[in-house]
Amino acid sequence: MIVNLYETIPNNVNLGEDKRLKRALEKWLPDFQSWWMDMGPEGFQAADVYLRTAIDVDPKGWAHFDYIKMPDYRWGIFLAEALPDRRIGFGDHRGQPAWQEIPGEYRGMLRRLIVTQADTEPASVEQQRLLGRTCPSLYDMRNLFQVNVEEGRHLWAMVYLLHGYFGRDGREEADGLLERRSGDPDKPRILGAFNEPIADWLSFYMFTMFTDRDGKYQLLALAESGFDPLSRTTRFMLTEEAHHMFVGETGVGRVVERSAQLMKEAPNGDPRELGGVDLPTIQKYLNLWFSLSEDLFGGEVSSNAADYFAAGLKGRHREEQYEDHRVLEGTYPMAVLAEGRITTDQVPLRNAMNEVLRDSYVDDCRRGVDRWNKTLAKHGVDFELNLPHRRFHRQIGIYSGTRFDVDGNPITEEEWNRNRDAWLPTDADRAYVQSLMEPVTEPGEIANWIAPPSRGINGKPFEYEYVRRA
Ligand code: BYC
C-alpha cells in the first residue's frame, strides 16, 4: 500500500519533512484504517456524509463542509498556533520556558496522561458504532458521524504525540490503542464510562452532554500543560469538542421538548401513551450518565493529581482565574463520611485537584439542566430535572464504597435496593426506550419521540439530505 501521508493527512506539524515520524505514522495508518472499518459506524462506511473537516487551524480552514465517505475523511494533525515565549503557568516549574521536548523525569507520567486521554477517543467510536441504524433523522445521523470522525481525529492528535515525542514505547502504546475494545472483559478500555454500552439515542445524547463535557474539562486542564505540544494539541481539539456538547445538550433538550408536547396530548398525561419518553425515565438516564461521567475525574483525594500539578503537566480549568499557581499551601474542604455522618476534612489543595476540576464541571452541567427546565416551564409542565448529588452512584473515589441517595445522604444497602429502580434505568426502561428506536431516514422527517432542531447544519435547512446511502 502506497500512502502519501502528506496528502492524506493535512497537518501543520511539518509531517512532510520529519522522516522518522512519517515512517511511524505510515506504519500505523493501515492499522487505524482497518480498525475504523471493523469498529467504526456500521453499515454506513460507503455513505456520503455532509461533514466538517479541519484542513487548517485558522478560522476559515478548520470548518470546511462537504460530502465525504467516512473512511476517506482526512484525519488531520493540527496544533493550535504557538504562543511566543510561552512559560509554564503553574506548579513547581512555574515561570520556566514551556517544554518543547519531553522532560525526562516526567516521561512516564506524561505518557500515562496521553494514553488515558487517547484511549477514550476510539472507545467512544466503538460504543456508538451501531447507532446509525436507528437514527431519529438524517440530521441526527450526520451529527453522530461528525462526532465519530472527530473522535478519530482526536485519536490521531494523541498518536502524533506518542509517535513524535516518545520512542518505541510510544509506538507500542499507539498500537495498544487499536487493540483494546470498549466493553471487552479481556481487553477493556481504560476508564469506566468508556466500557458502558450506548445502545440507544437517549444514551448517546446523555453521553455527548455529560461525558464529552468531562472531555472538555480534561482537555482544558491539559491545555494548561507545560509540555507545549500537548497544550497546543488539546487547544485545537477543544474547538471541535464544542459541537459534541451541542449535540448532547440540544439532543436531550429536544427529547424533553417533545415529551412536554406529548404530555399535553396524551389522555392520561403520560408521553409513553403516544410513543414518547416520560420525564422520570429521562431523569434516570441523566442520573446514570452524570454519575458515570463524574467518575472520569478520578478520586477526590489523589496523589497522582498532586504530582501532575506539581510537575506542571496538568493544571486547572482556566488556570489564569486563580491567584496562587504554585499551591504549596491552602486546603480544600472535602465532605467525607465518618461513622455514618458527613463531616468536612481539610485536604491539601494539590491533592484535591481532581475535585477542583469536578467543581467546574458540575456547575457547567447544572447550567445545561437549567436550560432543559426552562423548556419544561415554557410548556407549562410542572416537573424539574435535577442533577443528582455528586456522591450518588459513584464507582471511583471516596464515595464509591458507600450508598448515597440522589440528595447525597448516606443510606443502607436495603434502602438502595428499594429505590434503585426509581433512580437508575431499569431493564424495562431500557427496553421501552429501545422500542422507540425505529430509524427515520427520509430527508425532513423525524421520529415521534424527539422534536426537530431549531436549525440545520452550516446554514442548510433541517430537510437537507445530510447523509446519502450508497
Ligand atoms: N475508571 O489517583 P486517581 C474525553 C484509576 S474524556 C477507571 O484517583 P487520577 C472524551 C486511575 O487510573 C476525558 N479507573 O486518578 C469524552 C488509578 O489507577 P492506578 C479523558 C479509574 O490518576 C467523550 C486509580 O484509579 N481525559 O476526552 O488522579 C468522548 C486511582 O486514580 C478512573 C483524561 O482522562 C475511572 N473513571 O485521575 C471521547 C485525561 N478514574 O494508577 C472522549 C487524562 C481513576 O491505581 N487522565 N481511575 O492503576 C487523567 O487526568 C487521569 O488519568 C484521570 C484519573 C483524571 C482520568
Coordinates of C-alpha atoms and ligand atoms in Angstrom, one line a residue:
M1 CA 0.0 0.0 0.0
I2 CA 1.5 3.3 -1.0
V3 CA 0.5 6.1 1.3
N4 CA 1.1 9.7 0.6
L5 CA 0.8 10.8 4.2
Y6 CA 1.4 14.4 3.3
E7 CA -1.7 14.4 1.1
T8 CA -3.8 12.1 3.2
I9 CA -3.2 13.8 6.5
P10 CA -3.5 17.6 6.4
N11 CA -1.2 18.9 9.1
N12 CA 0.7 21.8 10.4
V13 CA 3.4 19.8 12.1
N14 CA 5.8 19.6 9.1
L15 CA 5.0 16.0 8.5
G16 CA 6.5 16.1 5.0
E17 CA 9.9 16.9 6.5
D18 CA 10.1 14.6 9.5
K19 CA 11.1 11.3 8.0
R20 CA 11.1 9.3 11.3
L21 CA 7.6 10.5 12.3
K22 CA 6.3 10.0 8.8
R23 CA 7.6 6.4 8.8
A24 CA 6.0 5.7 12.2
L25 CA 2.6 7.1 11.1
E26 CA 2.7 5.4 7.8
K27 CA 3.0 2.1 9.6
W28 CA 0.2 3.0 11.9
L29 CA -2.3 4.3 9.3
P30 CA -3.3 1.0 7.7
D31 CA -3.9 -0.4 11.2
F32 CA -6.1 2.6 12.0
Q33 CA -8.0 2.2 8.8
S34 CA -8.6 -1.4 9.4
W35 CA -9.8 -0.6 13.0
W36 CA -12.1 2.1 11.5
M37 CA -13.6 -0.4 9.1
D38 CA -14.2 -3.0 11.8
M39 CA -15.2 -0.8 14.7
G40 CA -16.4 2.5 13.1
P41 CA -20.0 3.3 12.2
E42 CA -21.6 0.0 11.0
G43 CA -23.5 -0.1 7.7
F44 CA -22.6 3.5 6.6
Q45 CA -18.9 3.3 5.5
A46 CA -19.9 3.8 1.9
A47 CA -22.5 6.6 2.5
D48 CA -21.8 10.2 1.5
V49 CA -22.0 12.3 4.7
Y50 CA -22.1 16.1 4.8
L51 CA -19.1 16.6 7.2
R52 CA -17.0 19.3 8.6
T53 CA -13.3 18.6 8.0
A54 CA -10.4 20.6 9.6
I55 CA -7.9 21.4 6.8
D56 CA -6.1 24.2 8.7
V57 CA -6.2 25.8 12.1
D58 CA -7.3 29.3 11.1
P59 CA -11.0 30.1 11.4
K60 CA -11.6 29.7 7.6
G61 CA -9.8 26.3 7.3
W62 CA -10.9 24.5 10.3
A63 CA -14.5 24.3 9.4
H64 CA -14.7 23.1 5.8
F65 CA -18.0 21.4 4.9
D66 CA -18.6 18.8 2.1
Y67 CA -19.9 15.4 1.3
I68 CA -17.4 12.7 2.1
K69 CA -17.3 9.0 2.8
M70 CA -16.1 8.5 6.3
P71 CA -13.2 6.1 5.5
D72 CA -11.9 9.0 3.2
Y73 CA -12.1 11.6 6.0
R74 CA -8.8 13.5 6.3
W75 CA -7.6 12.8 9.8
G76 CA -5.6 16.0 10.2
I77 CA -2.9 16.6 12.8
F78 CA -3.2 20.2 14.0
L79 CA -1.7 22.1 16.8
A80 CA -3.0 25.5 17.8
E81 CA -0.6 28.3 17.0
A82 CA 2.4 28.5 19.2
L83 CA 2.3 31.3 21.8
P84 CA 5.6 33.3 21.7
D85 CA 7.8 32.7 24.7
R86 CA 5.2 30.6 26.4
R87 CA 6.1 29.8 30.1
I88 CA 4.9 27.1 32.4
G89 CA 1.9 28.5 34.2
F90 CA 1.7 26.5 37.5
G91 CA 3.3 24.0 39.8
D92 CA 7.0 23.7 40.8
H93 CA 8.4 24.9 37.5
R94 CA 6.1 28.0 37.2
G95 CA 7.8 30.7 35.1
Q96 CA 10.3 28.5 33.3
P97 CA 10.0 28.2 29.5
A98 CA 7.4 25.6 28.4
W99 CA 9.0 22.3 27.3
Q100 CA 9.2 21.7 23.6
E101 CA 10.6 18.2 24.2
I102 CA 9.6 15.6 26.9
P103 CA 11.2 16.4 30.2
G104 CA 13.0 13.2 31.1
E105 CA 11.9 12.9 34.7
Y106 CA 8.2 13.3 33.8
R107 CA 8.2 10.9 30.8
G108 CA 6.2 8.1 32.5
M109 CA 3.6 10.5 33.9
L110 CA 3.2 12.3 30.7
R111 CA 2.8 9.1 28.7
R112 CA 0.2 7.8 31.1
L113 CA -1.8 11.0 30.8
I114 CA -1.7 11.0 27.0
V115 CA -2.5 7.3 26.7
T116 CA -5.5 7.7 29.1
Q117 CA -6.8 10.6 27.1
A118 CA -6.1 8.9 23.8
D119 CA -7.9 5.7 24.8
T120 CA -11.2 7.4 25.3
E121 CA -11.4 8.5 21.6
P122 CA -11.6 5.2 19.8
A123 CA -13.6 3.8 22.8
S124 CA -16.4 6.3 22.1
V125 CA -16.5 5.4 18.4
E126 CA -16.8 1.7 19.4
Q127 CA -19.6 2.5 21.8
Q128 CA -21.6 4.3 19.2
R129 CA -21.0 2.1 16.2
L130 CA -24.5 0.7 15.8
L131 CA -26.4 3.9 16.3
G132 CA -26.6 4.8 12.7
R133 CA -29.1 2.0 12.2
T134 CA -31.7 3.6 14.5
C135 CA -31.2 7.4 13.9
P136 CA -34.2 9.6 14.5
S137 CA -33.4 11.8 11.4
L138 CA -30.7 12.3 8.8
Y139 CA -29.7 15.5 10.7
D140 CA -29.0 13.4 13.8
M141 CA -27.3 10.7 11.8
R142 CA -24.9 13.2 10.3
N143 CA -24.2 14.7 13.8
L144 CA -23.4 11.2 15.1
F145 CA -20.9 10.6 12.2
Q146 CA -19.4 14.1 12.7
V147 CA -18.7 13.3 16.3
N148 CA -17.3 9.9 15.3
V149 CA -14.8 11.2 12.7
E150 CA -13.7 13.9 15.1
E151 CA -13.1 11.3 17.8
G152 CA -11.0 9.5 15.2
R153 CA -9.1 12.7 14.6
H154 CA -8.5 13.2 18.3
L155 CA -7.0 9.8 18.4
W156 CA -4.6 10.9 15.6
A157 CA -3.8 14.0 17.6
M158 CA -2.7 11.9 20.6
V159 CA -1.0 9.3 18.5
Y160 CA 1.0 12.1 16.9
L161 CA 2.3 12.9 20.4
L162 CA 3.1 9.3 21.1
H163 CA 4.9 8.8 17.8
G164 CA 6.5 12.2 17.7
Y165 CA 7.9 12.5 21.2
F166 CA 8.2 9.1 22.7
G167 CA 10.3 6.3 21.2
R168 CA 9.5 2.7 20.9
D169 CA 7.2 2.6 24.0
G170 CA 5.2 5.4 22.4
R171 CA 4.7 3.3 19.3
E172 CA 3.7 0.3 21.4
E173 CA 1.1 2.4 23.2
A174 CA -0.2 3.7 19.9
D175 CA -0.7 0.0 18.8
G176 CA -2.4 -0.8 22.1
L177 CA -5.0 2.0 21.4
L178 CA -6.2 -0.1 18.4
E179 CA -6.2 -3.3 20.3
R180 CA -8.3 -2.6 23.4
R181 CA -12.1 -2.7 22.9
S182 CA -14.9 -1.0 24.7
G183 CA -16.7 -3.4 27.0
D184 CA -14.5 -6.3 26.3
P185 CA -13.8 -8.0 29.6
D186 CA -10.4 -9.3 28.4
K187 CA -9.1 -6.1 26.9
P188 CA -11.3 -3.3 28.1
R189 CA -10.9 0.4 27.6
I190 CA -9.1 2.2 30.5
L191 CA -11.8 4.3 32.1
G192 CA -15.1 3.1 33.3
A193 CA -17.6 5.1 31.3
F194 CA -16.0 4.1 28.1
N195 CA -16.9 0.5 28.6
E196 CA -20.6 1.2 29.1
P197 CA -22.9 0.3 26.2
I198 CA -24.6 3.2 24.2
A199 CA -27.4 1.3 22.7
D200 CA -30.0 4.0 22.1
W201 CA -30.1 7.6 21.2
L202 CA -31.1 8.9 24.6
S203 CA -27.9 7.4 25.9
F204 CA -26.0 9.0 23.1
Y205 CA -27.3 12.4 23.8
M206 CA -26.6 11.9 27.6
F207 CA -23.1 10.8 26.7
T208 CA -22.4 13.7 24.5
M209 CA -23.9 16.1 27.1
F210 CA -22.1 14.7 30.2
T211 CA -19.2 12.5 29.1
D212 CA -18.0 14.8 26.3
R213 CA -18.2 17.6 28.8
D214 CA -15.7 15.7 31.0
G215 CA -13.6 15.7 27.9
K216 CA -13.9 19.4 27.7
Y217 CA -12.6 19.9 31.3
Q218 CA -9.8 17.3 30.9
L219 CA -8.7 19.0 27.7
L220 CA -8.9 22.4 29.3
A221 CA -6.7 21.1 32.2
L222 CA -4.2 19.6 29.7
A223 CA -4.3 22.8 27.6
E224 CA -2.5 24.4 30.6
S225 CA 0.3 21.9 30.3
G226 CA 3.9 22.9 30.5
F227 CA 4.6 20.3 27.7
D228 CA 3.8 22.7 24.9
P229 CA 2.9 20.2 22.1
L230 CA 0.3 18.7 24.4
S231 CA -1.1 22.1 25.2
R232 CA -1.3 23.1 21.6
T233 CA -2.9 19.8 20.5
T234 CA -5.6 20.0 23.1
R235 CA -6.3 23.6 22.4
F236 CA -7.2 22.7 18.9
M237 CA -9.2 19.7 20.0
L238 CA -11.4 21.9 22.2
T239 CA -12.7 23.8 19.1
E240 CA -14.2 20.5 17.9
E241 CA -15.4 19.4 21.3
A242 CA -17.9 22.3 21.4
H243 CA -20.0 20.7 18.7
H244 CA -20.2 17.4 20.5
M245 CA -21.6 19.0 23.6
F246 CA -24.0 21.0 21.4
V247 CA -25.3 17.6 20.0
G248 CA -25.8 16.3 23.6
E249 CA -27.4 19.4 25.2
T250 CA -29.7 20.1 22.3
G251 CA -30.4 16.4 21.8
V252 CA -31.7 15.9 25.3
G253 CA -33.4 19.3 25.1
R254 CA -35.3 18.1 22.0
V255 CA -36.4 14.9 23.7
V256 CA -37.5 17.0 26.7
E257 CA -39.4 19.4 24.4
R258 CA -41.2 16.5 22.6
S259 CA -42.1 14.9 25.9
A260 CA -43.6 18.1 27.1
Q261 CA -45.7 18.4 23.9
L262 CA -46.9 14.8 24.2
M263 CA -47.8 15.1 27.9
K264 CA -50.4 17.7 26.8
E265 CA -51.8 15.4 24.1
A266 CA -51.9 12.1 26.0
P267 CA -55.2 11.2 27.5
N268 CA -53.5 10.5 30.9
G269 CA -50.7 12.9 30.5
D270 CA -48.0 10.2 30.1
P271 CA -45.9 10.6 26.9
R272 CA -45.5 6.8 26.8
E273 CA -49.1 6.6 25.7
L274 CA -48.2 8.3 22.5
G275 CA -44.8 6.8 21.9
G276 CA -42.7 9.5 23.7
V277 CA -40.2 9.3 26.6
D278 CA -41.6 10.2 30.1
L279 CA -39.7 12.7 32.2
P280 CA -38.9 10.3 35.0
T281 CA -37.1 8.0 32.5
I282 CA -35.1 11.0 31.2
Q283 CA -34.2 11.7 34.8
K284 CA -32.9 8.2 35.3
Y285 CA -30.8 8.3 32.2
L286 CA -29.4 11.7 33.4
N287 CA -28.6 10.2 36.8
L288 CA -26.7 7.3 35.2
W289 CA -24.6 9.3 32.7
F290 CA -23.9 12.2 35.0
S291 CA -22.6 9.8 37.8
L292 CA -20.6 7.7 35.3
S293 CA -19.0 10.9 33.9
E294 CA -18.2 12.3 37.3
D295 CA -16.1 9.2 37.9
L296 CA -13.9 10.2 35.0
F297 CA -12.3 13.0 37.1
G298 CA -10.6 10.4 39.3
G299 CA -10.5 10.2 43.1
E300 CA -11.4 13.2 45.2
V301 CA -8.1 12.9 47.0
S302 CA -5.4 12.0 44.5
S303 CA -1.6 11.9 44.8
N304 CA -1.5 11.4 41.1
A305 CA -3.3 14.7 40.5
A306 CA -0.9 16.4 43.0
D307 CA 2.1 15.0 41.1
Y308 CA 0.7 16.1 37.7
F309 CA 0.1 19.6 39.1
A310 CA 3.5 19.9 40.8
A311 CA 5.2 18.8 37.6
G312 CA 3.3 21.4 35.5
L313 CA 1.8 18.7 33.3
K314 CA -1.9 19.1 34.1
G315 CA -3.4 22.3 35.5
R316 CA -6.8 23.6 36.5
H317 CA -9.6 24.8 34.2
R318 CA -8.5 28.3 33.1
E319 CA -5.6 28.5 35.4
E320 CA -5.4 32.3 34.9
Q321 CA -8.6 32.7 37.0
Y322 CA -6.6 31.6 40.1
E323 CA -4.2 33.8 42.1
D324 CA -1.9 31.2 43.5
H325 CA -0.4 29.0 40.8
R326 CA 2.1 27.0 43.0
V327 CA -0.5 25.9 45.6
L328 CA 2.0 24.9 48.2
E329 CA -0.4 26.0 50.9
G330 CA -4.1 26.0 51.2
T331 CA -6.7 23.3 51.7
Y332 CA -9.9 22.1 50.1
P333 CA -12.9 21.5 52.4
M334 CA -13.8 17.9 51.4
A335 CA -17.0 16.3 52.6
V336 CA -16.2 12.9 54.0
L337 CA -18.1 10.1 55.6
A338 CA -17.1 9.4 59.2
E339 CA -19.1 7.0 61.4
G340 CA -22.1 7.2 59.1
R341 CA -22.1 11.1 59.1
I342 CA -20.9 13.6 56.6
T343 CA -18.2 15.8 58.1
T344 CA -15.6 18.1 56.5
D345 CA -11.9 17.3 56.1
Q346 CA -9.3 19.8 55.1
V347 CA -7.3 18.2 52.3
P348 CA -4.1 19.8 50.9
L349 CA -5.2 21.7 47.8
R350 CA -2.8 19.9 45.4
N351 CA -4.2 16.6 46.4
A352 CA -7.7 17.9 45.7
M353 CA -7.1 19.0 42.1
N354 CA -9.5 16.3 40.6
E355 CA -12.2 17.7 42.9
V356 CA -11.4 21.3 41.9
L357 CA -11.9 20.4 38.2
R358 CA -15.0 18.4 39.0
D359 CA -16.5 21.5 40.7
S360 CA -16.2 23.5 37.5
Y361 CA -17.7 20.6 35.6
V362 CA -20.7 20.2 37.9
D363 CA -21.5 23.9 37.6
D364 CA -21.4 23.7 33.8
C365 CA -23.7 20.6 33.8
R366 CA -26.1 22.4 36.0
R367 CA -26.4 25.3 33.6
G368 CA -27.4 22.8 30.9
V369 CA -30.1 21.2 33.1
D370 CA -31.4 24.7 33.9
R371 CA -31.9 25.2 30.2
W372 CA -33.9 22.0 29.8
N373 CA -36.0 23.1 32.8
K374 CA -36.7 26.4 31.0
T375 CA -38.2 24.4 28.1
L376 CA -40.4 22.5 30.6
A377 CA -41.5 25.7 32.2
K378 CA -42.2 27.3 28.7
H379 CA -44.6 24.4 28.1
G380 CA -46.2 24.8 31.5
V381 CA -45.0 21.4 32.7
D382 CA -44.7 21.1 36.4
F383 CA -41.6 18.9 36.6
E384 CA -37.9 19.7 37.2
L385 CA -35.0 17.7 36.0
N386 CA -32.2 17.7 38.6
L387 CA -28.5 16.7 38.7
P388 CA -28.2 14.0 41.3
H389 CA -25.7 14.8 44.2
R390 CA -22.1 14.1 43.3
R391 CA -21.9 11.3 45.9
F392 CA -24.8 9.4 44.2
H393 CA -23.8 6.1 42.4
R394 CA -20.1 6.6 42.4
Q395 CA -17.7 3.8 41.5
I396 CA -14.4 5.7 41.8
G397 CA -13.1 7.8 44.8
I398 CA -14.0 8.2 48.4
Y399 CA -17.8 7.8 48.0
S400 CA -17.6 4.6 46.0
G401 CA -17.8 2.2 48.9
T402 CA -21.0 3.6 50.4
R403 CA -24.5 4.0 49.1
F404 CA -25.9 7.5 48.8
D405 CA -29.3 8.8 47.7
V406 CA -29.8 11.3 44.9
D407 CA -29.5 14.1 47.6
G408 CA -26.2 12.8 48.8
N409 CA -27.4 11.3 52.1
P410 CA -25.8 8.0 53.2
I411 CA -28.3 5.1 53.0
T412 CA -28.2 1.4 53.7
E413 CA -27.9 -1.3 51.1
E414 CA -31.5 -2.1 51.8
E415 CA -32.7 1.4 51.1
W416 CA -30.6 1.5 48.0
N417 CA -32.2 -1.8 46.7
R418 CA -35.6 -0.4 47.5
N419 CA -35.0 2.8 45.5
R420 CA -32.6 1.8 42.8
D421 CA -35.3 1.3 40.1
A422 CA -36.6 4.8 40.8
W423 CA -33.2 6.4 40.3
L424 CA -31.5 4.4 37.5
P425 CA -32.8 3.0 34.3
T426 CA -34.4 -0.5 34.8
D427 CA -34.3 -3.2 32.2
A428 CA -37.9 -2.4 31.4
D429 CA -37.0 1.3 30.8
R430 CA -34.2 0.4 28.5
A431 CA -36.4 -2.0 26.6
Y432 CA -39.0 0.7 26.3
V433 CA -36.5 3.3 25.0
Q434 CA -35.1 0.7 22.7
S435 CA -38.5 0.0 21.3
L436 CA -38.7 3.7 20.1
M437 CA -35.5 3.4 18.1
E438 CA -37.0 2.9 14.7
P439 CA -34.8 4.5 12.0
V440 CA -36.2 7.6 10.2
T441 CA -34.1 8.3 7.1
E442 CA -36.3 10.4 4.8
P443 CA -34.9 13.9 4.5
G444 CA -37.0 16.3 6.6
E445 CA -38.7 13.6 8.6
I446 CA -38.2 12.9 12.3
A447 CA -39.0 10.3 14.9
N448 CA -42.1 10.9 17.0
W449 CA -40.2 10.9 20.4
I450 CA -37.9 13.9 19.6
A451 CA -38.6 17.4 18.4
P452 CA -36.8 18.7 15.3
P453 CA -33.8 21.0 15.8
S454 CA -34.3 24.7 15.6
R455 CA -31.9 25.0 12.6
G456 CA -29.8 22.7 10.3
I457 CA -26.1 22.5 9.8
N458 CA -24.0 25.2 8.3
G459 CA -26.9 27.3 7.2
K460 CA -28.6 24.3 5.5
P461 CA -32.3 23.5 6.4
F462 CA -33.3 20.6 8.5
E463 CA -34.7 19.0 5.3
Y464 CA -31.3 18.8 3.7
E465 CA -30.1 15.3 2.7
Y466 CA -27.3 15.2 5.2
V467 CA -26.5 11.5 4.5
R468 CA -26.8 9.8 1.2
R469 CA -26.8 6.0 1.3
A470 CA -24.7 4.3 -1.3
Ligands
BYC1 N1 -12.3 4.4 35.6 O1 -5.5 9.0 41.5 P1 -6.8 8.6 40.9 C1 -12.8 12.5 26.6 C2 -7.9 4.8 38.3 S1 -13.0 12.1 28.3 C3 -11.3 3.5 35.8 O2 -8.0 8.9 41.7 P2 -6.1 10.1 38.8 C4 -13.9 12.0 25.7 C5 -6.6 5.6 38.0 O3 -6.2 5.3 36.6 C6 -11.5 12.8 29.1 N2 -10.2 3.7 36.5 O4 -7.0 9.1 39.5 C7 -15.2 12.1 26.1 C8 -5.7 5.0 39.0 O5 -5.3 3.7 38.6 P3 -3.9 3.0 39.2 C9 -10.4 11.8 29.1 C10 -10.0 5.0 37.0 O6 -5.0 9.5 38.1 C11 -16.2 11.6 25.2 C12 -6.6 4.8 40.2 O7 -7.9 4.7 39.7 N3 -9.2 12.5 29.6 O8 -11.9 13.1 26.3 O9 -5.9 11.3 39.6 C13 -15.8 11.1 24.0 C14 -6.6 5.9 41.2 O10 -6.8 7.1 40.5 C15 -11.0 6.0 36.8 C16 -8.5 12.1 30.6 O11 -8.7 11.1 31.1 C17 -12.1 5.7 36.1 N4 -13.1 6.6 35.8 O12 -7.2 10.6 37.7 C18 -14.5 11.0 23.7 C19 -7.3 13.0 30.9 N5 -10.6 7.1 37.5 O13 -2.8 4.0 38.9 C20 -13.5 11.5 24.5 C21 -6.1 12.2 31.3 C22 -9.4 6.8 38.1 O14 -4.2 2.8 40.6 N6 -6.3 11.4 32.5 N7 -9.1 5.5 37.8 O15 -3.8 1.8 38.3 C23 -6.2 11.9 33.8 O16 -6.0 13.1 34.0 C24 -6.3 10.9 34.9 O17 -5.8 9.7 34.5 C25 -7.8 10.7 35.4 C26 -7.7 9.9 36.7 C27 -8.4 12.1 35.8 C28 -8.6 10.0 34.4

